[in-house]
Short mmCIF file of C-alpha atoms and ligand atoms in Angstrom, two decimals:
data_model
loop_
_atom_site.label_atom_id
_atom_site.label_comp_id
_atom_site.label_asym_id
_atom_site.label_seq_id
_atom_site.Cartn_x
_atom_site.Cartn_y
_atom_site.Cartn_z
CA SER A 369 146.73 16.62 147.86
CA PRO A 370 147.92 14.49 150.48
CA VAL A 371 150.58 15.99 153.09
CA LEU A 372 153.95 14.66 153.61
CA VAL A 373 154.58 15.60 157.20
CA SER A 374 157.03 13.92 159.29
CA SER A 375 157.97 14.55 163.40
CA SER A 376 161.99 15.60 164.07
CA PRO A 377 164.13 14.70 166.00
CA ASN A 378 164.55 12.03 163.86
CA LYS A 379 162.76 11.87 160.13
CA THR A 380 161.60 8.03 160.25
CA ASN A 381 158.05 8.28 160.87
CA PHE A 382 155.73 10.01 157.80
CA LYS A 383 152.42 10.62 157.53
CA LEU A 384 150.05 10.69 154.66
CA ILE A 385 147.33 13.00 155.32
CA SER A 386 144.55 13.16 152.56
CA LYS A 387 141.19 14.39 152.95
CA ASN A 388 139.07 11.83 154.04
CA GLN A 389 141.86 9.18 154.30
CA ARG A 390 145.69 8.97 156.94
CA PHE A 391 147.87 6.39 156.00
CA SER A 392 150.83 5.71 158.45
CA PHE A 393 154.14 4.61 157.34
CA ARG A 394 157.29 4.11 159.09
CA ILE A 395 160.71 3.75 156.90
CA VAL A 396 162.46 1.22 158.86
CA SER A 397 165.60 3.44 160.47
CA ALA A 398 165.79 3.69 164.42
CA VAL A 399 167.06 6.62 166.21
CA SER A 400 170.56 8.44 165.34
CA TYR A 401 171.76 9.37 169.08
CA LYS A 402 174.49 11.49 166.75
CA GLU A 403 171.71 13.99 166.32
CA PHE A 404 171.80 14.08 170.15
CA ALA A 405 174.76 14.81 170.15
CA GLU A 406 175.02 17.77 167.97
CA SER A 407 172.60 19.48 169.78
CA ALA A 408 174.50 19.33 172.90
CA LEU A 409 177.41 20.67 171.37
CA GLU A 410 175.74 23.50 169.45
CA GLU A 411 174.20 24.25 172.88
CA THR A 412 177.20 24.40 174.12
CA ARG A 413 179.38 26.28 171.70
CA LYS A 414 176.38 29.46 172.55
CA ARG A 415 178.03 29.47 176.20
CA VAL A 416 181.25 28.25 176.75
CA VAL A 417 184.32 27.77 173.83
CA LEU A 418 184.62 24.61 173.74
CA GLU A 419 188.23 22.98 172.90
CA THR A 420 189.04 19.66 170.70
CA SER A 421 190.36 17.47 173.08
CA PRO A 422 193.97 15.71 173.08
CA LEU A 423 191.96 12.20 172.96
CA GLN A 424 190.38 13.16 169.43
CA GLU A 425 193.64 12.43 167.22
CA ARG A 426 193.62 8.65 168.94
CA TYR A 427 189.29 8.49 168.96
CA SER A 428 187.54 9.43 166.56
CA SER A 429 185.65 6.22 164.35
CA MET A 430 186.00 3.03 164.11
CA THR A 431 183.99 -0.37 162.80
CA GLY A 432 183.41 -3.09 165.00
CA LEU A 433 184.63 -6.89 164.11
CA ASP A 434 181.09 -8.04 162.70
CA GLY A 435 182.43 -5.33 159.84
CA LYS A 436 178.42 -3.40 160.24
CA THR A 437 178.94 -1.49 163.60
CA GLU A 438 180.03 1.68 163.35
CA LEU A 439 181.17 3.83 166.56
CA GLN A 440 181.90 7.35 166.67
CA MET A 441 183.60 9.24 169.36
CA LEU A 442 183.52 12.83 169.78
CA ALA A 443 185.96 14.92 172.63
CA PHE A 444 186.42 18.41 173.87
CA LYS A 445 187.54 20.27 176.70
CA SER A 446 186.88 23.72 178.31
CA SER A 447 188.70 26.10 180.69
CA LYS A 448 186.31 24.45 183.18
CA ILE A 449 185.29 20.85 181.71
CA ARG A 450 187.88 18.66 181.57
CA LEU A 451 186.30 15.80 179.78
CA LEU A 452 183.14 16.34 177.75
CA ARG A 453 182.69 13.00 175.23
CA SER A 454 180.33 10.93 173.65
CA MET A 455 180.22 7.90 171.73
CA ALA A 456 177.98 6.87 169.39
CA ILE A 457 177.58 2.95 168.71
CA GLU A 458 175.26 2.09 165.20
CA ASN A 459 174.20 -1.19 162.93
CA GLU A 460 170.96 -2.61 161.93
CA THR A 461 169.75 -3.24 164.99
CA MET A 462 171.05 -1.62 167.56
CA GLN A 463 172.39 1.98 168.41
CA VAL A 464 174.56 3.07 171.78
CA PHE A 465 174.74 6.82 173.06
CA ASP A 466 177.11 7.24 176.01
CA PHE A 467 177.28 11.18 176.32
CA ALA A 468 179.17 12.09 179.62
CA GLY A 469 180.50 15.40 181.06
CA PHE A 470 183.71 15.94 183.66
CA MET A 471 184.88 18.85 185.37
CA GLU A 472 187.81 20.08 186.24
CA PRO A 473 189.14 18.88 190.24
CA GLU A 474 188.84 23.19 191.19
CA TYR A 475 184.90 22.40 191.07
CA ASP A 476 181.95 20.19 192.59
CA THR A 477 179.64 20.46 190.09
CA PRO A 478 177.73 16.73 189.27
CA ILE A 479 178.83 14.72 185.93
CA PHE A 480 176.47 14.78 182.69
CA CYS A 481 175.84 11.27 182.47
CA ALA A 482 173.72 10.02 179.65
CA ASN A 483 173.00 6.48 178.48
CA PHE A 484 171.12 4.55 176.03
CA PHE A 485 170.83 1.47 175.36
CA THR A 486 168.11 0.69 172.18
CA SER A 487 167.42 -2.76 170.79
CA ALA A 488 164.53 -3.96 167.91
CA ASN A 489 162.49 -5.11 171.54
CA THR A 490 163.80 -2.80 173.92
CA ASN A 491 165.48 1.20 175.14
CA ILE A 492 167.70 1.41 177.98
CA VAL A 493 167.96 4.57 179.53
CA VAL A 494 169.92 6.16 182.21
CA LEU A 495 169.92 10.07 182.64
CA ASP A 496 171.62 12.13 185.86
CA LEU A 497 173.47 14.33 186.92
CA ASN A 498 175.49 11.99 188.62
CA PRO A 499 176.42 13.50 191.98
CA LEU A 500 179.80 13.80 192.66
CA HIS A 501 179.11 13.42 196.31
CA GLN A 502 177.46 11.59 199.04
CA LEU A 503 173.15 12.47 198.30
CA THR A 504 171.12 12.49 201.71
CA ASP A 505 168.74 14.67 202.34
CA LYS A 506 169.26 17.90 203.63
CA THR A 507 172.97 18.29 202.74
CA ASP A 508 174.35 20.94 201.54
CA TYR A 509 175.52 19.50 197.70
CA GLN A 510 171.86 18.26 197.38
CA GLU A 511 170.37 21.85 198.63
CA LYS A 512 173.18 23.08 195.92
CA TYR A 513 172.49 21.63 192.75
CA TYR A 514 169.41 19.21 193.61
CA ASN A 515 167.04 20.58 194.75
CA ASN A 516 165.54 23.70 192.30
CA ILE A 517 165.81 21.18 189.47
CA MET A 518 163.28 18.96 190.47
CA SER A 519 160.76 20.08 188.43
CA ILE A 520 163.06 18.71 185.56
CA TYR A 521 162.20 15.36 186.92
CA HIS A 522 158.14 15.63 187.50
CA LYS A 523 158.02 16.44 183.90
CA TYR A 524 158.96 13.48 182.46
CA ALA A 525 158.23 11.42 185.25
CA GLU A 526 154.87 10.16 183.62
CA ILE A 527 156.26 9.27 180.21
CA PHE A 528 159.40 7.85 181.30
CA PRO A 529 158.59 5.77 185.05
CA TRP A 530 160.88 3.86 186.88
CA GLY A 531 162.84 0.95 185.00
CA GLY A 532 162.68 -1.83 187.57
CA LYS A 533 165.29 -2.98 189.83
CA LEU A 534 168.73 -2.66 188.68
CA THR A 535 172.48 -2.71 189.92
CA GLY A 536 171.85 -2.48 194.23
CA GLU A 537 175.50 -0.57 193.60
CA SER A 538 174.71 1.76 190.93
CA ILE A 539 171.96 3.83 192.65
CA LYS A 540 174.47 5.21 195.40
CA PHE A 541 176.19 6.94 191.52
CA PHE A 542 172.26 8.07 190.97
CA SER A 543 170.47 11.33 192.06
CA PRO A 544 166.83 12.13 193.15
CA LEU A 545 166.79 13.96 189.27
CA VAL A 546 167.73 10.57 187.97
CA MET A 547 165.74 9.23 184.69
CA TRP A 548 166.07 5.46 184.79
CA THR A 549 163.37 3.45 182.66
CA ARG A 550 162.57 1.06 179.88
CA PHE A 551 160.22 1.31 177.02
CA SER A 552 160.18 -0.30 173.16
CA SER A 553 160.56 2.31 170.45
CA SER A 554 158.11 4.45 169.28
CA GLN A 555 158.58 8.34 167.28
CA GLU A 556 156.91 9.85 170.68
CA LYS A 557 158.89 8.14 173.20
CA HIS A 558 162.43 8.97 171.38
CA THR A 559 161.19 12.28 170.56
CA ALA A 560 160.43 12.95 174.28
CA LEU A 561 163.88 10.98 175.17
CA PHE A 562 165.60 13.41 172.81
CA SER A 563 163.78 16.82 174.35
CA ALA A 564 164.28 15.29 178.42
CA PHE A 565 168.41 14.95 177.38
CA LEU A 566 168.85 18.27 175.52
CA GLU A 567 166.83 19.82 179.16
CA PHE A 568 169.02 17.60 181.71
CA TYR A 569 171.98 18.59 178.77
CA GLN A 570 170.73 22.73 179.54
CA ALA A 571 170.13 21.92 183.77
CA TRP A 572 173.81 20.75 183.80
CA LEU A 573 175.46 23.15 180.69
CA GLU A 574 174.33 26.12 183.69
CA MET A 575 175.53 24.56 186.27
CA THR A 576 179.00 24.57 184.92
CA ILE A 577 178.82 27.85 183.94
CA GLN A 578 177.38 29.10 187.87
CA VAL A 579 180.07 27.55 189.65
CA THR A 580 182.62 28.88 190.73
CA GLU A 581 186.20 27.64 191.40
CA GLU A 582 187.40 26.23 194.70
CA MET A 583 190.56 27.25 196.71
CA GLU A 584 190.48 24.99 199.26
CA PRO A 585 193.25 22.11 198.65
CA SER A 586 191.65 19.97 200.82
CA GLN A 587 188.15 20.37 198.34
CA VAL A 588 190.05 19.98 195.51
CA ARG A 589 191.26 16.98 196.37
CA ALA A 590 187.92 15.58 197.28
CA ASN A 591 186.58 16.58 194.62
CA ARG A 592 189.60 14.49 192.38
CA GLU A 593 188.79 11.48 193.91
CA ALA A 594 185.47 11.70 194.36
CA GLN A 595 185.41 11.79 190.47
CA HIS A 596 188.18 9.28 190.61
CA LYS A 597 185.79 7.12 192.48
CA TYR A 598 183.14 7.27 190.09
CA LEU A 599 185.49 6.29 187.26
CA THR A 600 187.08 3.51 188.77
CA TRP A 601 183.20 2.04 189.25
CA ARG A 602 182.36 2.76 185.75
CA ALA A 603 185.69 2.02 183.76
CA GLN A 604 185.58 -1.90 185.91
CA LYS A 605 181.78 -2.18 185.97
CA ASP A 606 179.42 -0.24 183.13
CA PRO A 607 176.42 -2.69 181.78
CA GLY A 608 177.89 -2.00 178.72
CA HIS A 609 181.62 -4.17 178.81
CA GLY A 610 179.39 -7.04 177.87
CA LEU A 611 179.03 -5.81 174.43
CA LEU A 612 182.35 -3.45 173.33
CA ARG A 613 183.55 -6.78 173.82
CA LYS A 614 182.22 -8.40 171.44
CA LEU A 615 182.58 -5.64 169.02
CA LEU A 616 186.19 -4.36 169.47
CA GLY A 617 187.86 -7.69 171.07
CA GLU A 618 189.13 -7.58 175.05
CA THR A 619 192.03 -5.28 174.12
CA LYS A 620 190.78 -2.55 172.22
CA ALA A 621 188.28 -2.42 174.67
CA LYS A 622 189.52 -1.86 177.94
CA GLU A 623 191.73 0.71 176.28
CA LEU A 624 188.55 2.52 174.85
CA LEU A 625 186.95 2.08 178.03
CA ARG A 626 190.10 3.41 180.65
CA ASP A 627 191.37 5.92 177.95
CA PHE A 628 188.40 7.41 176.00
CA LEU A 629 185.62 6.73 178.06
CA PHE A 630 186.12 6.80 181.38
CA ASN A 631 189.27 8.58 180.59
CA GLY A 632 191.05 10.10 183.95
CA VAL A 633 190.96 6.81 186.14
CA ASN A 634 194.78 6.18 185.41
CA GLU A 635 195.78 9.90 186.35
CA LEU A 636 193.46 11.59 188.54
CA SER A 637 194.62 9.55 191.77
CA THR A 638 196.42 6.08 191.85
CA LYS A 639 194.02 4.36 194.10
CA THR A 640 192.82 1.18 192.66
CA PHE A 641 189.21 -0.58 192.56
CA ILE A 642 189.93 -2.69 195.48
CA ASP A 643 191.08 0.29 197.53
CA TYR A 644 187.06 1.74 196.86
CA PHE A 645 185.01 -1.28 196.78
CA PRO A 646 187.23 -4.15 199.14
CA GLU A 647 183.54 -6.12 198.83
CA TYR A 648 184.88 -7.35 196.15
CA GLN A 649 188.41 -8.60 196.35
CA THR A 650 188.64 -12.09 195.72
CA GLU A 651 190.42 -14.74 198.32
CA ASP A 652 193.40 -14.78 195.75
CA GLY A 653 193.37 -10.33 195.48
CA ASN A 654 192.07 -9.88 192.45
CA VAL A 655 189.05 -8.19 191.42
CA ASN A 656 185.45 -10.94 191.36
CA ASP A 657 183.92 -10.43 187.84
CA LYS A 658 180.85 -10.34 189.88
CA ARG A 659 179.00 -7.07 188.18
CA SER A 660 177.07 -6.79 191.82
CA ILE A 661 178.00 -8.15 195.15
CA ILE A 662 174.65 -6.62 196.58
CA GLY A 663 172.08 -7.80 193.12
CA LYS A 664 169.57 -6.45 192.25
CA SER A 665 167.55 -4.09 193.67
CA PHE A 666 164.78 -1.00 194.07
CA GLU A 667 161.90 -2.50 192.44
CA THR A 668 160.53 0.70 192.89
CA ARG A 669 162.09 4.76 192.49
CA PRO A 670 164.26 5.16 196.20
CA TRP A 671 163.45 9.18 196.57
CA ASP A 672 160.09 10.44 196.95
CA SER A 673 159.53 13.18 195.43
CA THR A 674 160.30 16.09 196.78
CA GLY A 675 163.75 14.10 195.78
CA ARG A 676 164.05 12.99 200.27
CA PHE A 677 165.93 8.90 199.61
CA ILE A 678 163.41 6.68 201.16
CA GLY A 679 165.16 3.08 200.23
C1 LIG B 1812 171.71 -1.72 180.85
N1 LIG B 1812 173.19 -0.21 181.54
C2 LIG B 1812 172.09 -1.40 181.67
C3 LIG B 1812 171.34 -0.96 183.37
C4 LIG B 1812 171.60 0.28 183.91
C5 LIG B 1812 173.10 0.94 182.60
C6 LIG B 1812 171.27 0.49 185.62
C7 LIG B 1812 170.28 -1.95 184.18
C8 LIG B 1812 171.72 -3.47 184.05
C9 LIG B 1812 172.01 -3.40 185.23
O1 LIG B 1812 171.18 -3.08 186.93
O2 LIG B 1812 172.68 -3.15 185.47
C10 LIG B 1812 173.64 2.19 183.14
N2 LIG B 1812 174.28 1.40 184.90
C11 LIG B 1812 174.22 2.45 184.18
C12 LIG B 1812 174.99 3.69 184.30
C13 LIG B 1812 175.24 3.81 185.34
C14 LIG B 1812 175.09 2.22 185.88
C15 LIG B 1812 174.70 4.80 183.16
O3 LIG B 1812 175.81 2.14 187.17
C16 LIG B 1812 176.49 4.79 185.93
C17 LIG B 1812 176.55 5.18 187.10
N3 LIG B 1812 174.91 0.94 178.23
C18 LIG B 1812 175.53 1.33 178.22
C19 LIG B 1812 176.66 1.38 177.22
C20 LIG B 1812 176.20 0.07 176.41
C21 LIG B 1812 175.01 -0.41 177.16
C22 LIG B 1812 177.62 2.03 176.40
O4 LIG B 1812 175.93 2.83 178.35
C23 LIG B 1812 176.99 -0.23 175.24
C24 LIG B 1812 178.04 0.04 175.23
C25 LIG B 1812 175.13 -1.81 177.57
N4 LIG B 1812 173.23 -1.62 178.94
C26 LIG B 1812 173.50 -1.97 177.85
C27 LIG B 1812 172.90 -3.33 177.83
C28 LIG B 1812 171.90 -3.88 179.14
C29 LIG B 1812 172.47 -2.34 179.72
C30 LIG B 1812 173.54 -4.72 176.69
C31 LIG B 1812 171.35 -4.48 179.55
C32 LIG B 1812 172.32 -5.66 179.89
C33 LIG B 1812 171.99 -5.76 181.29
O5 LIG B 1812 170.86 -5.71 181.65
O6 LIG B 1812 173.63 -5.89 181.75
#
């Protein structure tokens, strides 16, 4: 007699297997990134006491201007984690996931960064523990956080190869662990993406548990400023802006970016985008609208297999 089998985490692909025949059919509904968020939060709660962030009151769910797109926001904090937040966007044709973790400035742990964009034809994926401080091979920061977990990158290197040229400026926000990739949807890829996400997340969670509080005020200041620079960049230049603007309108999109997604950009420092990225200043003193000054670069992965930057 036939058996119906499905594979997690997205039970969308079913195979009907009988003795001599194999039928396979697909129920058209793609990934749901909400399950990714729930699994990460479940893992977190096993190890860490999470509190609901005050942001959760103002951001829980929204509907796009099209009336069809749902945005779901989740936000937590812990004694060490300043903000652990998730945004999942879904409609019939597109799914977006943006999950990030930012530490209190007393800790120099990297920033957890998962950004997945899925449409009918394609997936655009960035999964990384973004470094808080400058990485060059043999710096203490690289040694402290990355050298001992490069096996995670190797595990997924084949199924998720380098995604090709990207905005040149982005590279300095990425670590040698980064999974930057594009692919067309399949059950296999989405299942692998789910395990990669959880594996990167577990590595980050472990770092947040092991890290000790920085006592040196100058170091705490350096951590705060580095996080602020990162937030300032993403609040201004993240590739998701266009879509958020289309879904929510200019004002709501900007508020979501500055108050929720990259919260801290208004609080951690008074420095401006131009203070950090003066090359974007136009003649009249404004911020250049261009996404990039450098342009698209890095056709191939700029780190060797040991994590050494090779440009
Ligand atoms: C594309 N998203 C991209 C690209 C990157 C990222 C590298 C390829 C285009 C490029 O080179 O800029 C992601 N870039 C990042 C991340 C960092 C970075 C995570 O510098 C961190 C430092 N993506 C999202 C969200 C949306 C989204 C929330 O994370 C939508 C709301 C959409 N990303 C999106 C779309 C594209 C994209 C539509 C394709 C359009 C484009 O290439 O500009």
